[in-house]
Coordinates of C-alpha atoms in Angstrom, one line a residue:
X249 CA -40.0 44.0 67.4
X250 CA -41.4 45.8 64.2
X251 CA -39.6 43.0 62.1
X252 CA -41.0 40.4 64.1
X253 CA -44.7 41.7 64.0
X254 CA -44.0 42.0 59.7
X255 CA -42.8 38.4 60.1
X256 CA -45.4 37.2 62.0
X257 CA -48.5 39.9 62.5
X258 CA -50.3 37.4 65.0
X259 CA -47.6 37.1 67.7
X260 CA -49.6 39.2 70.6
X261 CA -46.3 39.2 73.1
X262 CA -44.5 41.3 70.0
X263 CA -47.2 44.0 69.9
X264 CA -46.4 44.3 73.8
X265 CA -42.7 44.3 73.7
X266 CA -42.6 46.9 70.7
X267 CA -45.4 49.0 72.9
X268 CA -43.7 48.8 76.5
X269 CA -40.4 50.2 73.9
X270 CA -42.2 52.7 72.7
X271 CA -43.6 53.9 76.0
X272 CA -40.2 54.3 77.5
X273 CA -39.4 56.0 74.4
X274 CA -42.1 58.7 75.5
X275 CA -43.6 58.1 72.3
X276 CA -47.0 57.8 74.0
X277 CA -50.0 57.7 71.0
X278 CA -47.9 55.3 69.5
X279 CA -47.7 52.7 72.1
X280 CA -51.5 53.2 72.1
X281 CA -52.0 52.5 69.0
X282 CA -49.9 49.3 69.1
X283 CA -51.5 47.9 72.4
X284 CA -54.9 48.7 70.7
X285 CA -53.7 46.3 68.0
X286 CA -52.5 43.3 70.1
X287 CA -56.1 43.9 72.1
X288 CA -57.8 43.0 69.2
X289 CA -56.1 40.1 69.0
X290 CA -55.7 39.2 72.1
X291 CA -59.0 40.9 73.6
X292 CA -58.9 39.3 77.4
X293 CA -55.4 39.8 78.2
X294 CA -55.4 41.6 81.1
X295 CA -51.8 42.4 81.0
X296 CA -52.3 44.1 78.0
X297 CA -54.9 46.0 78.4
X298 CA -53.9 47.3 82.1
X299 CA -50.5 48.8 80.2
X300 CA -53.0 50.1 77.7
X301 CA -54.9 51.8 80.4
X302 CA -51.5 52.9 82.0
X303 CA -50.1 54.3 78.6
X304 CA -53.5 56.2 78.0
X305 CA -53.3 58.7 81.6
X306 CA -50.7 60.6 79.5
X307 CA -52.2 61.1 76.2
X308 CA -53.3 64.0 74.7
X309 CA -56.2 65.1 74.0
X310 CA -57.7 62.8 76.5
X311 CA -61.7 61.4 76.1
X312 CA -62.7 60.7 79.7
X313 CA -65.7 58.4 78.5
X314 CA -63.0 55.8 76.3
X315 CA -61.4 56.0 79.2
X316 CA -63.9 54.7 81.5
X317 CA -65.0 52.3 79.4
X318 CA -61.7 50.5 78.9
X319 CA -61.3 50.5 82.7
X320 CA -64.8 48.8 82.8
X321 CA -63.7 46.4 80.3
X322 CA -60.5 45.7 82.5
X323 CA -62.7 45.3 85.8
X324 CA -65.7 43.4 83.9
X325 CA -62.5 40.6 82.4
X326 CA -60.8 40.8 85.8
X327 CA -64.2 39.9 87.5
X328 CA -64.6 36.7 84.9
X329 CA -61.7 35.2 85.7
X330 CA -62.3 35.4 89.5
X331 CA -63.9 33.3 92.2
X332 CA -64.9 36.0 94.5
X333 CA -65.0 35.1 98.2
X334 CA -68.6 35.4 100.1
X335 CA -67.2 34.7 103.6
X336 CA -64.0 35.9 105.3
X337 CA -61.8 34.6 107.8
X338 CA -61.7 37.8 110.2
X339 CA -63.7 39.0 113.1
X340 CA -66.8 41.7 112.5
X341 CA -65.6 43.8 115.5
X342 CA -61.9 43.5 116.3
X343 CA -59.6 45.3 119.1
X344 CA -56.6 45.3 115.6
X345 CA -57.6 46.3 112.4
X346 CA -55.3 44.2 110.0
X347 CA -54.7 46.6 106.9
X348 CA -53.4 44.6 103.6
X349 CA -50.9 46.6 101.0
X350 CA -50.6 45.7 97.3
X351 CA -47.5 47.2 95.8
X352 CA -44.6 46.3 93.7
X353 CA -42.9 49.0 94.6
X354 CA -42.1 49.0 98.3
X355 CA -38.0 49.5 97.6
X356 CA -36.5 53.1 96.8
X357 CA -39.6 54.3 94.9
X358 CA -42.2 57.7 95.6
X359 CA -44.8 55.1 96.6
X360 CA -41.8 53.3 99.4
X361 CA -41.2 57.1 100.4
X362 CA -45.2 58.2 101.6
X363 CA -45.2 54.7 103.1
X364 CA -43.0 55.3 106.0
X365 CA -44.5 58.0 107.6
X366 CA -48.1 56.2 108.2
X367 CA -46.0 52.9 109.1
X368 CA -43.8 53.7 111.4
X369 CA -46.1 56.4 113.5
X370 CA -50.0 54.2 113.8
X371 CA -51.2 53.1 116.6
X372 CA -50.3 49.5 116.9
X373 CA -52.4 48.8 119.4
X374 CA -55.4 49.3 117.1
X375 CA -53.7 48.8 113.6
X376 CA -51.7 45.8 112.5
X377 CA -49.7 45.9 108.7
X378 CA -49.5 43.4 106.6
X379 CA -47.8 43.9 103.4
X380 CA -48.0 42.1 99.9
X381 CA -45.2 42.8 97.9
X382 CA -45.3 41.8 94.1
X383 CA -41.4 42.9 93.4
X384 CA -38.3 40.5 94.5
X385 CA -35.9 43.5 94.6
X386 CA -35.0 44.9 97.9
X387 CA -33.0 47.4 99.1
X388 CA -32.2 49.9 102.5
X389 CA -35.8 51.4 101.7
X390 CA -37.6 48.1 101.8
X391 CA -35.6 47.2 105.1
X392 CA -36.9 50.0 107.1
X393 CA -40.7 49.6 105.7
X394 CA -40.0 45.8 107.0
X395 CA -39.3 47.0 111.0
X396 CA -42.6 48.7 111.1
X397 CA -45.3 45.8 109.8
X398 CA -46.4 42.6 111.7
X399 CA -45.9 40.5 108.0
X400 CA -44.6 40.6 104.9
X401 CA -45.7 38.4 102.4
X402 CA -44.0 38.3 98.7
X403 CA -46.7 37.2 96.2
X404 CA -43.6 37.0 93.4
X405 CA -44.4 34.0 91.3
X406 CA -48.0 33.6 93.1
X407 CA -51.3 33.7 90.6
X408 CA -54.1 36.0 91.2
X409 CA -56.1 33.1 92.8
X410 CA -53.1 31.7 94.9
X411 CA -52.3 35.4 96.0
X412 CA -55.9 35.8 96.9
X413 CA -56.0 32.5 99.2
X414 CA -52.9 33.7 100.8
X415 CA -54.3 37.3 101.7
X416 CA -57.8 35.6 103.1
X417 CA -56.4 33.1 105.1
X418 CA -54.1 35.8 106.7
X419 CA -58.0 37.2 107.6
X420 CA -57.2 41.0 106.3
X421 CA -60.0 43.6 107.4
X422 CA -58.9 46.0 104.6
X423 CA -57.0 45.5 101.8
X424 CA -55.0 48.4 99.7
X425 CA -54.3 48.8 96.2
X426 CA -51.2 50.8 96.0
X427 CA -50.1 50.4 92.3
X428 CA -53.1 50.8 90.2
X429 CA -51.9 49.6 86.6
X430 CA -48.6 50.3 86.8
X431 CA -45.8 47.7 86.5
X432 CA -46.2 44.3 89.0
X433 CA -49.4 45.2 90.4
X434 CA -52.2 43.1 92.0
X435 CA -55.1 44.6 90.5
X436 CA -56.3 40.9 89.5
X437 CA -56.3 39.5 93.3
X438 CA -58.8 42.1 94.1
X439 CA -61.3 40.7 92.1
X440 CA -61.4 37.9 94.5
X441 CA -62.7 40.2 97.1
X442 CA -60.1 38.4 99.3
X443 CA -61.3 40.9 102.2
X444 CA -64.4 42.1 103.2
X445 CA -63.5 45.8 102.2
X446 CA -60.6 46.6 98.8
X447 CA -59.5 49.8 98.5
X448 CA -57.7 51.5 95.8
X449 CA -55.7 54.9 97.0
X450 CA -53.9 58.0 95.6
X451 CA -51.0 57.7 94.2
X452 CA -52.8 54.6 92.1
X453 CA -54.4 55.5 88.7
X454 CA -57.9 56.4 88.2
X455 CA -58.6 54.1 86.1
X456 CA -58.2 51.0 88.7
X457 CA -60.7 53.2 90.9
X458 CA -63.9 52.3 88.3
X459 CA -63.1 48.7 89.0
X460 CA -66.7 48.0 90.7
X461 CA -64.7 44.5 92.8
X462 CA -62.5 47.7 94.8
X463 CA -65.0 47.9 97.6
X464 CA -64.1 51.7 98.2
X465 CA -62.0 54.4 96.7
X466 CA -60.2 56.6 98.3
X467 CA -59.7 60.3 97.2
X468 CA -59.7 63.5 98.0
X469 CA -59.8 66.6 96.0
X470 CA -56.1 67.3 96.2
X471 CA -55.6 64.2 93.8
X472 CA -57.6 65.9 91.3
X473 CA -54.6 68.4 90.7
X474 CA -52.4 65.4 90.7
X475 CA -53.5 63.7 87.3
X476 CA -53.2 62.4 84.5
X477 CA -50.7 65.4 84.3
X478 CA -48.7 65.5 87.6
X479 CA -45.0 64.9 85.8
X480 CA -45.7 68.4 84.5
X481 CA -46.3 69.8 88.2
X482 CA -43.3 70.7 90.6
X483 CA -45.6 70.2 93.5
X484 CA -47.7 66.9 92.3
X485 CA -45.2 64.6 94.5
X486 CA -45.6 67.1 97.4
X487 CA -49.5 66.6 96.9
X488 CA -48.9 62.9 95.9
X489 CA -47.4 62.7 99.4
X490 CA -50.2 64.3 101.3
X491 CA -53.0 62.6 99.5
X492 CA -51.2 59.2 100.4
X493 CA -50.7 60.1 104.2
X494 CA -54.8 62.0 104.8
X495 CA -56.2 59.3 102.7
X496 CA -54.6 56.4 104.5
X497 CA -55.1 58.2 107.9
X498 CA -59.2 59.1 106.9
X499 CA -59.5 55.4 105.5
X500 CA -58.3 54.4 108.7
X501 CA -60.7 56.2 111.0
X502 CA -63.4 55.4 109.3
X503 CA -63.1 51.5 109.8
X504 CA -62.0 52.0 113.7
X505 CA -64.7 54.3 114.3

């Protein structure tokens, strides 16, 4: 990739390769560095910048106020290239709340894991899943999250608009970020406003919580412990867990009550 970009130092997708490399490298600062270089050519790519905004939870030292104002750069270019919805196809008082969930990662992952527990035990006479999956890969894990939701709905190969169409005519109440900017999310779609309330909930990143199209974020204080720096904490998946399970459950409550 460094050969390519002396080669030719305009070719964006190079800057990306070499920086998703150097990420899984662990070589943090300088996969910053090269994603801030392909930004500035490529300064609307919201690919890009979403990894940038990934990559930069784990640097050191860390300046909140970049920070937020990359993520507002990321929700002002996501908003841009959206149509947002004014009207929505589901009912203002309804006897089943119908709860969306974004997420690439509903196979043998942490995310798949907290996702079983809040699944499998809700009331389904007042709750009804449907789930959005961004990844083709299956396995045993996706299986049993499968048995315990009304629809599943893969939005592989979809664009953010045709994703969004699917999610409104389905006539979702509530509709959950579960991925933040990690790999294969849906953060774009949500700038639709596909449903009339867009959530974005721990274990996502922070960053995709300053996006002003997420309707609501969910948190508690427990997630503060939890990052930028939970890989360094024993118990940050046990908190992870808990955050995931209270949020979901206080998220929940709130719109039934």
């Amino acid at each position: 990739a460094r050969q390519m970009l002396v080669d030719a130092p305009q070719y964006v997708e190079a800057y990306g390769d070499l920086a998703r490399v150097l990420m899984g490298a662990g070589r943090l600062a300088e996969a910053a560095q090269v994603f801030r270089q392909a930004l500035q050519l490529q300064p609307n790519d919201l690919a890009l910048r979403e990894s940038y905004l990934f990559c930069s939870h784990y640097l050191e030292p860390h300046s909140s106020q970049i920070f937020l104002d990359e993520a507002r750069v990321y929700g002002r270019q996501a908003r841009e290239q959206a149509r947002p919805f004014r009207q929505w196809n589901c009912g203002h008082a309804p006897q089943k709340l119908r709860v969306g969930l974004v997420s690439g990662d509903l196979r043998e992952h942490p995310v798949a894991y907290f996702l079983e527990g809040p699944l499998a035990h809700a009331d389904r006479s007042r709750i009804e899943w449907v789930v959005y999956s961004t990844n083709a890969q299956s396995d045993a894990t996706t299986a049993r999250l499968q048995r315990n939701v009304s629809q599943w709905r893969m939005l592989v190969g979809l664009s953010a608009e045709e994703s969004a169409r699917q999610i409104h005519a389905d006539g979702v109440h509530l509709l959950i970020d579960l991925a933040g900017h990690s790999a294969l999310n849906g953060l774009p779609v949500f700038a639709w406003r596909p449903a009339p309330v867009r959530s974005s909930m721990p274990p996502t990143t922070p960053a995709a919580r300053r996006c002003t199209w997420l309707r609501c974020a969910v948190s508690n204080a427990s997630c503060v412990a939890c990052w930028p720096r939970a890989p360094r904490r024993p118990w940050s998946v046990y908190l992870l867990s808990v955050c995931l399970s209270v949020c979901l459950s206080v998220c929940l409550s709130v719109c039934l009550s």
